[in-house]
Short mmCIF file of C-alpha atoms and ligand atoms in Angstrom, two decimals:
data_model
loop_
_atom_site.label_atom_id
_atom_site.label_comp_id
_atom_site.label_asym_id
_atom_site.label_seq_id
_atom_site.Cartn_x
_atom_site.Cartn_y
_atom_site.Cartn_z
CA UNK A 27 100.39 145.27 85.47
CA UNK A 28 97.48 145.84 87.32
CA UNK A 29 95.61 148.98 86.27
CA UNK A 30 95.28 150.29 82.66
CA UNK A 31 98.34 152.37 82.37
CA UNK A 32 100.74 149.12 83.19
CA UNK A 33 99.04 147.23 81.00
CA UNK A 34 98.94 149.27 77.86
CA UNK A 35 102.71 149.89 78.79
CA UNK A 36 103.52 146.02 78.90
CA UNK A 37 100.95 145.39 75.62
CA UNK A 38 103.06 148.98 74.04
CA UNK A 39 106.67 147.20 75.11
CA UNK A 40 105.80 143.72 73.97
CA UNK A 41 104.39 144.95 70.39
CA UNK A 42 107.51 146.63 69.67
CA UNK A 43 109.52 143.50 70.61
CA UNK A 44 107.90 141.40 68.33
CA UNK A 45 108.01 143.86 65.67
CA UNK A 46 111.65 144.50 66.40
CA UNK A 47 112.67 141.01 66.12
CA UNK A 48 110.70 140.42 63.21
CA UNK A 49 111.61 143.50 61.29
CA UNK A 50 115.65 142.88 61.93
CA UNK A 51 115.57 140.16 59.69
CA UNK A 52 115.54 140.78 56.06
CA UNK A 53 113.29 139.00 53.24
CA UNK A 54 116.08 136.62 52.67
CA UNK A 55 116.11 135.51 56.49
CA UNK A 56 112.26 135.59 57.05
CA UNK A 57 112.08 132.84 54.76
CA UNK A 58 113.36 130.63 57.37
CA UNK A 59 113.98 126.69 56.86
CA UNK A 60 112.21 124.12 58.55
CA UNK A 61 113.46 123.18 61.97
CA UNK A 62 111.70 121.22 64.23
CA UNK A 63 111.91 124.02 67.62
CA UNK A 64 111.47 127.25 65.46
CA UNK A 65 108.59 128.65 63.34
CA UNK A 66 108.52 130.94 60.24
CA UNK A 67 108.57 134.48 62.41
CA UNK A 68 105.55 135.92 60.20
CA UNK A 69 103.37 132.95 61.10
CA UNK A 70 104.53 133.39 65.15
CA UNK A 71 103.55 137.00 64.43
CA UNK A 72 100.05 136.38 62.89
CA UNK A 73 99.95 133.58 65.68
CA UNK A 74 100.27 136.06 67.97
CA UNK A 75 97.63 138.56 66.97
CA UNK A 76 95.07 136.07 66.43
CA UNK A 77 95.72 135.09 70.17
CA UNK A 78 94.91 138.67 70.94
CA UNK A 79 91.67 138.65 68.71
CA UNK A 80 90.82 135.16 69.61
CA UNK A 81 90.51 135.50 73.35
CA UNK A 82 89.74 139.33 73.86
CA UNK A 83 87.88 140.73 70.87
CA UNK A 84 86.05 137.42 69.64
CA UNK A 85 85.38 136.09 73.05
CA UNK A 86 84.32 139.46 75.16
CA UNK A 87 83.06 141.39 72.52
CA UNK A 88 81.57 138.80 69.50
CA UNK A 89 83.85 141.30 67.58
CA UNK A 90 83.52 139.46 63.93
CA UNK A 91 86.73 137.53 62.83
CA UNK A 92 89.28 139.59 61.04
CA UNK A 93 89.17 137.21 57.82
CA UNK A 94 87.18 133.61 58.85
CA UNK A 95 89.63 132.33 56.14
CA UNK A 96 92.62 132.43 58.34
CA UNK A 97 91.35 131.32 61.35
CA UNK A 98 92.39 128.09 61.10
CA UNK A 99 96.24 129.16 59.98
CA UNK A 100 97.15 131.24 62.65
CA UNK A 101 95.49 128.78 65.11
CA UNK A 102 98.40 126.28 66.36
CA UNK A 103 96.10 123.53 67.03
CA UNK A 104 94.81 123.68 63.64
CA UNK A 105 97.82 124.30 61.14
CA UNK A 106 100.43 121.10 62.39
CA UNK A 107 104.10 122.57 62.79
CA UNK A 108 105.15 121.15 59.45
CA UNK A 109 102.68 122.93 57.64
CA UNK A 110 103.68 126.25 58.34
CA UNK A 111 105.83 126.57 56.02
CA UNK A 112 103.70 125.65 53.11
CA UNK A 113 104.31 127.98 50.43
CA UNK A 114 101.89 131.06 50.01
CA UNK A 115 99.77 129.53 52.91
CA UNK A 116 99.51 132.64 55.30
CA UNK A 117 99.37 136.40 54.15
CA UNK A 118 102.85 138.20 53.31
CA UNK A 119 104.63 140.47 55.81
CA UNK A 120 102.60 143.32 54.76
CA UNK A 121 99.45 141.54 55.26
CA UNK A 122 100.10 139.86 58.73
CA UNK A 123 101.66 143.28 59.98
CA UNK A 124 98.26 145.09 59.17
CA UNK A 125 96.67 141.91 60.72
CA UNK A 126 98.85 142.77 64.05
CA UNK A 127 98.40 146.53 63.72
CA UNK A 128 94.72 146.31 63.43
CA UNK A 129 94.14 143.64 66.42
CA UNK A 130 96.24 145.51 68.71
CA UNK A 131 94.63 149.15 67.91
CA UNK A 132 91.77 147.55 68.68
CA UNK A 133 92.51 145.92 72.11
CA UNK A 134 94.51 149.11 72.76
CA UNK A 135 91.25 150.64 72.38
CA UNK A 136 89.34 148.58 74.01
CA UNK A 137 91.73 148.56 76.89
CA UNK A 138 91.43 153.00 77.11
CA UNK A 139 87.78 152.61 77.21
CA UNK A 140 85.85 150.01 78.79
CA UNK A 141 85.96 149.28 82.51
CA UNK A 142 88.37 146.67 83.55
CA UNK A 143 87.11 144.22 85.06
CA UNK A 144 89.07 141.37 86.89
CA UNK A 145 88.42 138.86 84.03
CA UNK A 146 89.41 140.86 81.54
CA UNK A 147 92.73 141.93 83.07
CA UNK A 148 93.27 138.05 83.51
CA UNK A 149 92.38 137.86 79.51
CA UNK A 150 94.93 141.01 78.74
CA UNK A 151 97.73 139.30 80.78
CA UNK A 152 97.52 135.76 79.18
CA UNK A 153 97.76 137.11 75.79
CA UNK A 154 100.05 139.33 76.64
CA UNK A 155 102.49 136.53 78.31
CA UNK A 156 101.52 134.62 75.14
CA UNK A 157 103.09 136.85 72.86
CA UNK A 158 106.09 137.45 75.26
CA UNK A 159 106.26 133.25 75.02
CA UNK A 160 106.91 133.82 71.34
CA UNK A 161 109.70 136.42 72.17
CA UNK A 162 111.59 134.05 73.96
CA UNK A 163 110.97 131.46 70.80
CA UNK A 164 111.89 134.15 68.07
CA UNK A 165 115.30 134.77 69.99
CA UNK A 166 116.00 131.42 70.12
CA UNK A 167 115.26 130.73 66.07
CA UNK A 168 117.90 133.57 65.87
CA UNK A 169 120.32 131.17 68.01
CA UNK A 170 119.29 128.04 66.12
CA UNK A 171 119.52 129.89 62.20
CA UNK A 172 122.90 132.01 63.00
CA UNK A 173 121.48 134.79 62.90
CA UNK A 174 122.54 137.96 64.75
CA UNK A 175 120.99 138.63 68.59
CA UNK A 176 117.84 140.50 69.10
CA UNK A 177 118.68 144.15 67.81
CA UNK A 178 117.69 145.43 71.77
CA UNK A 179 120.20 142.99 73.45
CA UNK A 180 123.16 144.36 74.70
CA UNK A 181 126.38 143.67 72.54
CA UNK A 182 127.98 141.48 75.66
CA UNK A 183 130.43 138.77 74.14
CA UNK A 184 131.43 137.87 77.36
CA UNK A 185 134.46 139.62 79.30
CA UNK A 186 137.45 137.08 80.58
CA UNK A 187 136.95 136.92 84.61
CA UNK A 188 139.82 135.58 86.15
CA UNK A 189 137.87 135.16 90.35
CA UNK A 190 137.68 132.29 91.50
CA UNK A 191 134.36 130.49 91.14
CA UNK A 192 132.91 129.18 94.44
CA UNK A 193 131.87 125.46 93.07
CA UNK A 194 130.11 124.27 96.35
CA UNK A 195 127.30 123.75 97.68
CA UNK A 196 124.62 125.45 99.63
CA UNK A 197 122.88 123.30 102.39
CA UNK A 198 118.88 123.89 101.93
CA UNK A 199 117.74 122.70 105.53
CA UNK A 200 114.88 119.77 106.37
CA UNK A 201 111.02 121.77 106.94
CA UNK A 202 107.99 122.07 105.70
CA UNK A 203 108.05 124.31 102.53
CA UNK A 204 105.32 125.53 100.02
CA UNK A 205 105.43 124.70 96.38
CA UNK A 206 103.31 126.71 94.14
CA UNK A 207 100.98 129.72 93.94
CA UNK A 208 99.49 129.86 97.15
CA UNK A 209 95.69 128.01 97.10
CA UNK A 210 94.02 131.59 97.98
CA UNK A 211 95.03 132.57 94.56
CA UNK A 212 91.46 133.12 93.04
CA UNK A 213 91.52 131.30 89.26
CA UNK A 214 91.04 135.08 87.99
CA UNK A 215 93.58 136.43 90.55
CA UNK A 216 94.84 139.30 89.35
CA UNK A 217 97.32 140.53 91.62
CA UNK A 218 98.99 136.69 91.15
CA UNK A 219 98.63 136.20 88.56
CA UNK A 220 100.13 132.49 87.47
CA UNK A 221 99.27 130.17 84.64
CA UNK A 222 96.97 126.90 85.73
CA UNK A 223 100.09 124.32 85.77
CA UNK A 224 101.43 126.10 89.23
CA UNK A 225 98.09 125.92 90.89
CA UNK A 226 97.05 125.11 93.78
CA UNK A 227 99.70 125.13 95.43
CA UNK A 228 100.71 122.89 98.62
CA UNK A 229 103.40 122.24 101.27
CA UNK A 230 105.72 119.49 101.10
CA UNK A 231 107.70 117.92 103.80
CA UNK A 232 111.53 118.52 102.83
CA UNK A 233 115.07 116.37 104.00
CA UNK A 234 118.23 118.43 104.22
CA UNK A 235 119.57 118.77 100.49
CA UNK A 236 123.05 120.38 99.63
CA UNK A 237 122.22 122.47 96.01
CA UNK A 238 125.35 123.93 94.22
CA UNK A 239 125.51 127.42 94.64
CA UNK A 240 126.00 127.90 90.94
CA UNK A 241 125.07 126.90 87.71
CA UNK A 242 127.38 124.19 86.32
CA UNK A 243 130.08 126.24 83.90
CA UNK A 244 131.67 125.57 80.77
CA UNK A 245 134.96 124.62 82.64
CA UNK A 246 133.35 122.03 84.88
CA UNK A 247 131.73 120.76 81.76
CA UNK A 248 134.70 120.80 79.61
CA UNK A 249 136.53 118.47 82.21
CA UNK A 250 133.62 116.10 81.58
CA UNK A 251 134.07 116.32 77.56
CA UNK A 252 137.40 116.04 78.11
CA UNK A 253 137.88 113.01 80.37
CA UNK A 254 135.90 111.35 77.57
CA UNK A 255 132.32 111.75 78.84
CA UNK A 256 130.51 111.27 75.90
CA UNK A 257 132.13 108.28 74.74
CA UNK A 258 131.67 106.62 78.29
CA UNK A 259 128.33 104.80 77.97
CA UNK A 260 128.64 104.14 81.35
CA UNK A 261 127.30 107.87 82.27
CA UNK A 262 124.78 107.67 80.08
CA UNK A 263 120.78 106.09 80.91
CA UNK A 264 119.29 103.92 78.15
CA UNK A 265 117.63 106.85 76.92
CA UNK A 266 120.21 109.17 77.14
CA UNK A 267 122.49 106.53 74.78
CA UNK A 268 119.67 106.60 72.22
CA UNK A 269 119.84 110.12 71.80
CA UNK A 270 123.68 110.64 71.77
CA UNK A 271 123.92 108.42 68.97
CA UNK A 272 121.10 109.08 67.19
CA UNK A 273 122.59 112.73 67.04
CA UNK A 274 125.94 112.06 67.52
CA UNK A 275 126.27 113.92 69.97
CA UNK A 276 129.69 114.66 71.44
CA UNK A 277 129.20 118.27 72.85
CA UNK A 278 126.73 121.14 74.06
CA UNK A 279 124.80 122.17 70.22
CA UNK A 280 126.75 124.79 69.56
CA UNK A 281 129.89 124.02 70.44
CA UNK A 282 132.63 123.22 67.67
CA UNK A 283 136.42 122.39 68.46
CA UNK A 284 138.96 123.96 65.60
CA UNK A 285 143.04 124.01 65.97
CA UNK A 286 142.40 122.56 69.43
CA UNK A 287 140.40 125.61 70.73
CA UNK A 288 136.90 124.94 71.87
CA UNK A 289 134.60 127.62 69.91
CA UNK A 290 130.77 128.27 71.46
CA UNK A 291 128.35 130.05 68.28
CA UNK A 292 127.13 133.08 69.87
CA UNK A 293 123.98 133.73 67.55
CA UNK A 294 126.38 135.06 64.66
CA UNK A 295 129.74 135.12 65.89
CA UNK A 296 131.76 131.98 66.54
CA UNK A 297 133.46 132.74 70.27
CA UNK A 298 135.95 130.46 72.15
CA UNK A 299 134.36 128.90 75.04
CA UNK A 300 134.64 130.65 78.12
CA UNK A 301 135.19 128.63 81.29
CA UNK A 302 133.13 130.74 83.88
CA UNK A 303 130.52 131.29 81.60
CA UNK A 304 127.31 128.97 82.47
CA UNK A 305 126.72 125.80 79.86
CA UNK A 306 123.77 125.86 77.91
CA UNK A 307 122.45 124.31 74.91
CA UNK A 308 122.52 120.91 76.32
CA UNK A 309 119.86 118.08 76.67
CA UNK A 310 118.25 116.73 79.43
CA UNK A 311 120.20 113.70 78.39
CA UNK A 312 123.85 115.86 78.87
CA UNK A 313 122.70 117.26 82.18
CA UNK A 314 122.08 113.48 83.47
CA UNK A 315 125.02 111.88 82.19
CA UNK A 316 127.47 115.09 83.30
CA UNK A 317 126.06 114.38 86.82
CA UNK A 318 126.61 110.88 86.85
CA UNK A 319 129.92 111.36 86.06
CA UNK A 320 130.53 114.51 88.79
CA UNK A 321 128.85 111.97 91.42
CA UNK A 322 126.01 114.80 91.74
CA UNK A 323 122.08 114.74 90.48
CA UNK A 324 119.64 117.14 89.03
CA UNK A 325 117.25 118.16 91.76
CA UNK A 326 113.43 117.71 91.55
CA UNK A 327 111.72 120.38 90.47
CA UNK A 328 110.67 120.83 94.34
CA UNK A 329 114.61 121.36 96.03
CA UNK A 330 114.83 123.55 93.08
CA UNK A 331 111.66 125.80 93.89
CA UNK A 332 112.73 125.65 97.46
CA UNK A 333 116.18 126.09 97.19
CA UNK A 334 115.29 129.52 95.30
CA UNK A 335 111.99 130.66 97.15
CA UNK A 336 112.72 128.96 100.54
CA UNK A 337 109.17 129.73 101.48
CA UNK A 338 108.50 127.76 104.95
CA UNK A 339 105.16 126.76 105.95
CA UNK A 340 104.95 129.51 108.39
CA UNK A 341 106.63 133.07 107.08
CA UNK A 342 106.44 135.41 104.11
CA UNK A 343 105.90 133.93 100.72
CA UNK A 344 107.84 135.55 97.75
CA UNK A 345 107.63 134.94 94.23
CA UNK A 346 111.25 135.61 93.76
CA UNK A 347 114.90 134.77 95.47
CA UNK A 348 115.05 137.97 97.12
CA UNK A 349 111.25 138.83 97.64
CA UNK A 350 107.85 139.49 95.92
CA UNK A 351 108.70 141.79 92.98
CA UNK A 352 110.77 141.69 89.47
CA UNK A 353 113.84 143.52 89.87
CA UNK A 354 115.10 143.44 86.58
CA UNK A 355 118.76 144.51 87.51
CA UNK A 356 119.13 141.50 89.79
CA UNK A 357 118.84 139.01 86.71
CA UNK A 358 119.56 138.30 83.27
CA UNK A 359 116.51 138.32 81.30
CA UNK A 360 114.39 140.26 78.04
CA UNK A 361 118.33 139.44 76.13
CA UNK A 362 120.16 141.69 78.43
CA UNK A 363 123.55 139.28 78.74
CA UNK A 364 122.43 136.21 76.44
CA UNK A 365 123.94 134.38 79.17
CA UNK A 366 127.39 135.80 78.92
CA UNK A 367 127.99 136.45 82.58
CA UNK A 368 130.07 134.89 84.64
CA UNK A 369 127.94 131.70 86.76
CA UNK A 370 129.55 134.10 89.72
CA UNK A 371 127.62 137.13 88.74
CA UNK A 372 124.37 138.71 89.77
CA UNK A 373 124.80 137.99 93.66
CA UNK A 374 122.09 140.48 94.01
CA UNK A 375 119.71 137.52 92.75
CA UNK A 376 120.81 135.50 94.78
CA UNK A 377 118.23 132.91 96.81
CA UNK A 378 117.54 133.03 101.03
CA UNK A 379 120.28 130.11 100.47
CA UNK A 380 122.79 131.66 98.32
CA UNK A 381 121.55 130.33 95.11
CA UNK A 382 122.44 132.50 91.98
CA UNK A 383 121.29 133.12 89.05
CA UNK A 384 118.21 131.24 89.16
CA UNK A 385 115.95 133.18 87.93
CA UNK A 386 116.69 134.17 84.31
CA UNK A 387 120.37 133.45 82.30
CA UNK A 388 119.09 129.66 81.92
CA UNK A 389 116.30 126.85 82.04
CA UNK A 390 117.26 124.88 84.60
CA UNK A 391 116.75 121.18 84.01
CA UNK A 392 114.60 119.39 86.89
CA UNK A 393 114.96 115.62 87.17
CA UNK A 394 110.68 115.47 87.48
CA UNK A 395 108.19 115.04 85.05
CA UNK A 396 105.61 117.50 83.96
CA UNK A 397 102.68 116.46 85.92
CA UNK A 398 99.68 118.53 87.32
CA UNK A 399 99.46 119.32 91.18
CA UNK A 400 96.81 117.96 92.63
CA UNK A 401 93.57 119.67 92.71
CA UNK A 402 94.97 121.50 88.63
CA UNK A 403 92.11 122.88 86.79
CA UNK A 404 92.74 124.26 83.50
CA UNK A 405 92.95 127.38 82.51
CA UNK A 406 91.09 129.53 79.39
CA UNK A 407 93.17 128.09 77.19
CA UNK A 408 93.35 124.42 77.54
CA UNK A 409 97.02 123.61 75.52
CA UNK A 410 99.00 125.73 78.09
CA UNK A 411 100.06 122.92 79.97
CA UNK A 412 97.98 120.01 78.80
CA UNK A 413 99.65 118.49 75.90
CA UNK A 414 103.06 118.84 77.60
CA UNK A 415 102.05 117.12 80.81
CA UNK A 416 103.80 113.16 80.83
CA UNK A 417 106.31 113.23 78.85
CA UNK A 418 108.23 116.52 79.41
CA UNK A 419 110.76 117.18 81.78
CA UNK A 420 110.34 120.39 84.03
CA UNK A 421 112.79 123.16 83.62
CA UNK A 422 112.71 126.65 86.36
CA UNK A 423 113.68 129.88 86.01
CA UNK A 424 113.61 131.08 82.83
CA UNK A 425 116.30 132.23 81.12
CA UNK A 426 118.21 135.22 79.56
CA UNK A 427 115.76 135.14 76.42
CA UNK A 428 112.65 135.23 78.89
CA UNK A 429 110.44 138.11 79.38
CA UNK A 430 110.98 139.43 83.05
CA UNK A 431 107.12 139.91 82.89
CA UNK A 432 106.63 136.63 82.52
CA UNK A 433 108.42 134.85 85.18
CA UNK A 434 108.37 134.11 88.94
CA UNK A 435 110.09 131.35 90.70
CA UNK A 436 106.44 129.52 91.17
CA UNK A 437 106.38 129.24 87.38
CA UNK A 438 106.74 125.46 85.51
CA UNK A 439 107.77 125.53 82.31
CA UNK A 440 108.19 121.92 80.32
CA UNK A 441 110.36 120.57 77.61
CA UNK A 442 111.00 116.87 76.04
CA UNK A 443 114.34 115.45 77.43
CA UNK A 444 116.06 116.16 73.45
CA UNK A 445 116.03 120.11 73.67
CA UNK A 446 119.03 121.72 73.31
CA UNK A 447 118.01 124.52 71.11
CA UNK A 448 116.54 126.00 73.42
CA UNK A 449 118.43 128.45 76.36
CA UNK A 450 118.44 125.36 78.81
CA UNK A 451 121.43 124.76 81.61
CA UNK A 452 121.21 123.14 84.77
CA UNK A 453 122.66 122.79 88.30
CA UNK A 454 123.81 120.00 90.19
CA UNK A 455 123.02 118.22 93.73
CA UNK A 456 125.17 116.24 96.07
CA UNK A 457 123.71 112.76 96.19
FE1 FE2 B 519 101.34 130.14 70.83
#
């Protein structure tokens, strides 16, 4: 995305995503209910624009405000989550999609004929990744409301694969590693660009770890719902016992159990659970007590940038498992499979160790906290990593609902221990 013609292609693909998704659901659907991970689609739409105008048109060019009146609605740190869906607060679908239409004719424009300079392409990207964040979190609504998938995703419920799933482990050795965009990365690097939460990066000093070569799968899962899991407080933290019963939790979200067969809701379509497929839809709370009952852990977020970069002190360093470029056939991102492959699948992704899958298909819960590296400045927009940073667990990889544009194996992404809405998953390490 690096000279004009990539970007207005990636600005051109994104805008029809988000219009897509939005214009798939009819008047009825639009009007969605409150829900504490989800937001009323025209809001995340006008949202979305206003980014656009915000940072590019406002900030480079003093371009006046598109109406002053509804500055403060489409701004997320102004209008609390509740809020949005106040009744007759923001413009109809009409409205906001003229709103859209007009901000991104004009940054279209303004992208064909001005000279682009390294800031601004750092500007175009970040707004651009913006919107692509609210991709991923208008897919998952779709999940959380029933609704059907993304019209563009591929109509893959899954196929029955009767191989053999390797369940062990891959041994990451002891070294010195690098976590991180590397520190040369300028803060308007262009070629790198990364978001301010995975810079500067650093090397760490690694022990030996043994990783599972897969994500965990609905059979090994089921065995732990079935030898009574969640009804074993001894699996579960303090924490983790607090949220099971303040939800009542007794399986992954959208799981349901009917004439003994366990049933997974694929957006739409209730599906019986397949065993190789890859859990998701579980807490952070799940993921802890599944591993204390396998014996196993959930690595820090460093074995698991390691374990899928493996980028030594001394050598090459890639952004991805299999080198420095996004290969979208390798993974399961932009709602290809909605993570309906087999946790076997995709070797071509795999990691210098044999990891799989891990980039795209699923968050991967991290046992660490979201904290800054040292040396973090923030970025243009200070709420990309700030607010989340103390309380949030770190999840890697993004998942099947991700933009492929968006993603490298550097990048941190941070959720509170309770999400399950989201597409989240995990892998496992010996102890
Ligand atoms: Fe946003």
């Amino acid at each position: 995305m690096n000279n004009k013609q990539s970007l207005l292609a990636s600005l051109e693909q994104s805008r029809e995503r988000v219009l897509e998704l939005l214009n798939s659901l009819d008047a009825q659907q639009a009007k969605v209910p409150y829900l504490p991970g989800i937001n009323p689609p025209i809001w995340e739409v006008g949202h979305a624009a206003f980014f656009f105008e915000r940072f590019i048109l406002q900030n480079l060019d003093k371009t006046p405000s598109y109406n002053p009146a509804l500055d403060d609605i489409w701004d997320s740190f102004e209008l609390a989550h509740e809020d949005r869906w106040q009744e007759g607060l923001f413009p109809d679908k009409p409205d906001t999609l003229r709103y859209f239409d007009d901000t991104f004719n004009k940054v279209k424009q303004r992208i064909e004929t001005k000279a682009l300079t390294d800031s601004d392409l750092y500007l175009y990207k970040y707004a651009i990744f913006h919107l692509n964040m609210h991709i991923e979190s208008m897919v998952w609504a779709r999940q959380s409301l029933g609704y059907a998938p993304p019209p563009y995703a591929s109509n893959n419920t899954g196929a029955e694969n009767t191989r053999s799933i390797d369940h062990n482990d891959v041994e990451v050795p002891a070294g010195r590693y690098r976590i991180g965009m590397p520190p040369e990365s300028a803060h308007y690097a262009t070629e790198d660009f990364c978001f301010d939460n995975e810079k500067p990066g650093f090397v760490v000093e690694m022990e030996a770890f043994k990783i599972s070569k897969n994500l965990v799968s609905n059979a090994q899962y089921l065995a732990f719902i079935q030898s009574g899991g969640y009804e074993e407080d001894q699996h579960w933290s303090m924490a983790g016992l607090k949220w099971r019963d303040s939800h009542g939790a007794r399986h992954p979200l959208f799981w349901k159990k009917e004439n003994g067969i366990w049933l997974e809701r694929h957006f739409d379509q209730w599906l019986p659970v397949q065993a190789e497929l890859p859990v998701k839809h579980v807490s952070y709370w799940e993921a802890q007590a599944y591993c204390k009952f396998a014996g196993r852990r959930l690595p820090s977020e460093f074995e698991w940038e390691v374990a899928a970069l493996g980028n030594r002190e001394q050598g090459e360093f890639n952004k991805f498992p299999w080198g420095n470029t996004m290969e979208t056939h390798r993974v399961d991102m932009d709602s290809t499979h909605m993570a309906r492959l087999p946790v076997s699948a995709l070797p071509e992704g795999d990691s210098p160790f044999g990891c799989r899958q891990m980039i795209g298909t699923v968050w991967e819960w991290t046992d660490s906290l979201f904290f800054p590296y040292n040396g973090f400045t923030m970025d243009m927009y200070p709420f990309m990593s700030t607010l989340q940073f103390g309380d949030h667990k770190v999840v890697r990889g993004g998942s099947c609902a991700t933009s492929s544009i968006l993603i490298r194996g550097t990048y941190r992404q941070a959720y509170t221990p309770d999400r399950n809405d989201v597409f989240v998953g995990f892998r496992t390490c010996a102890q």
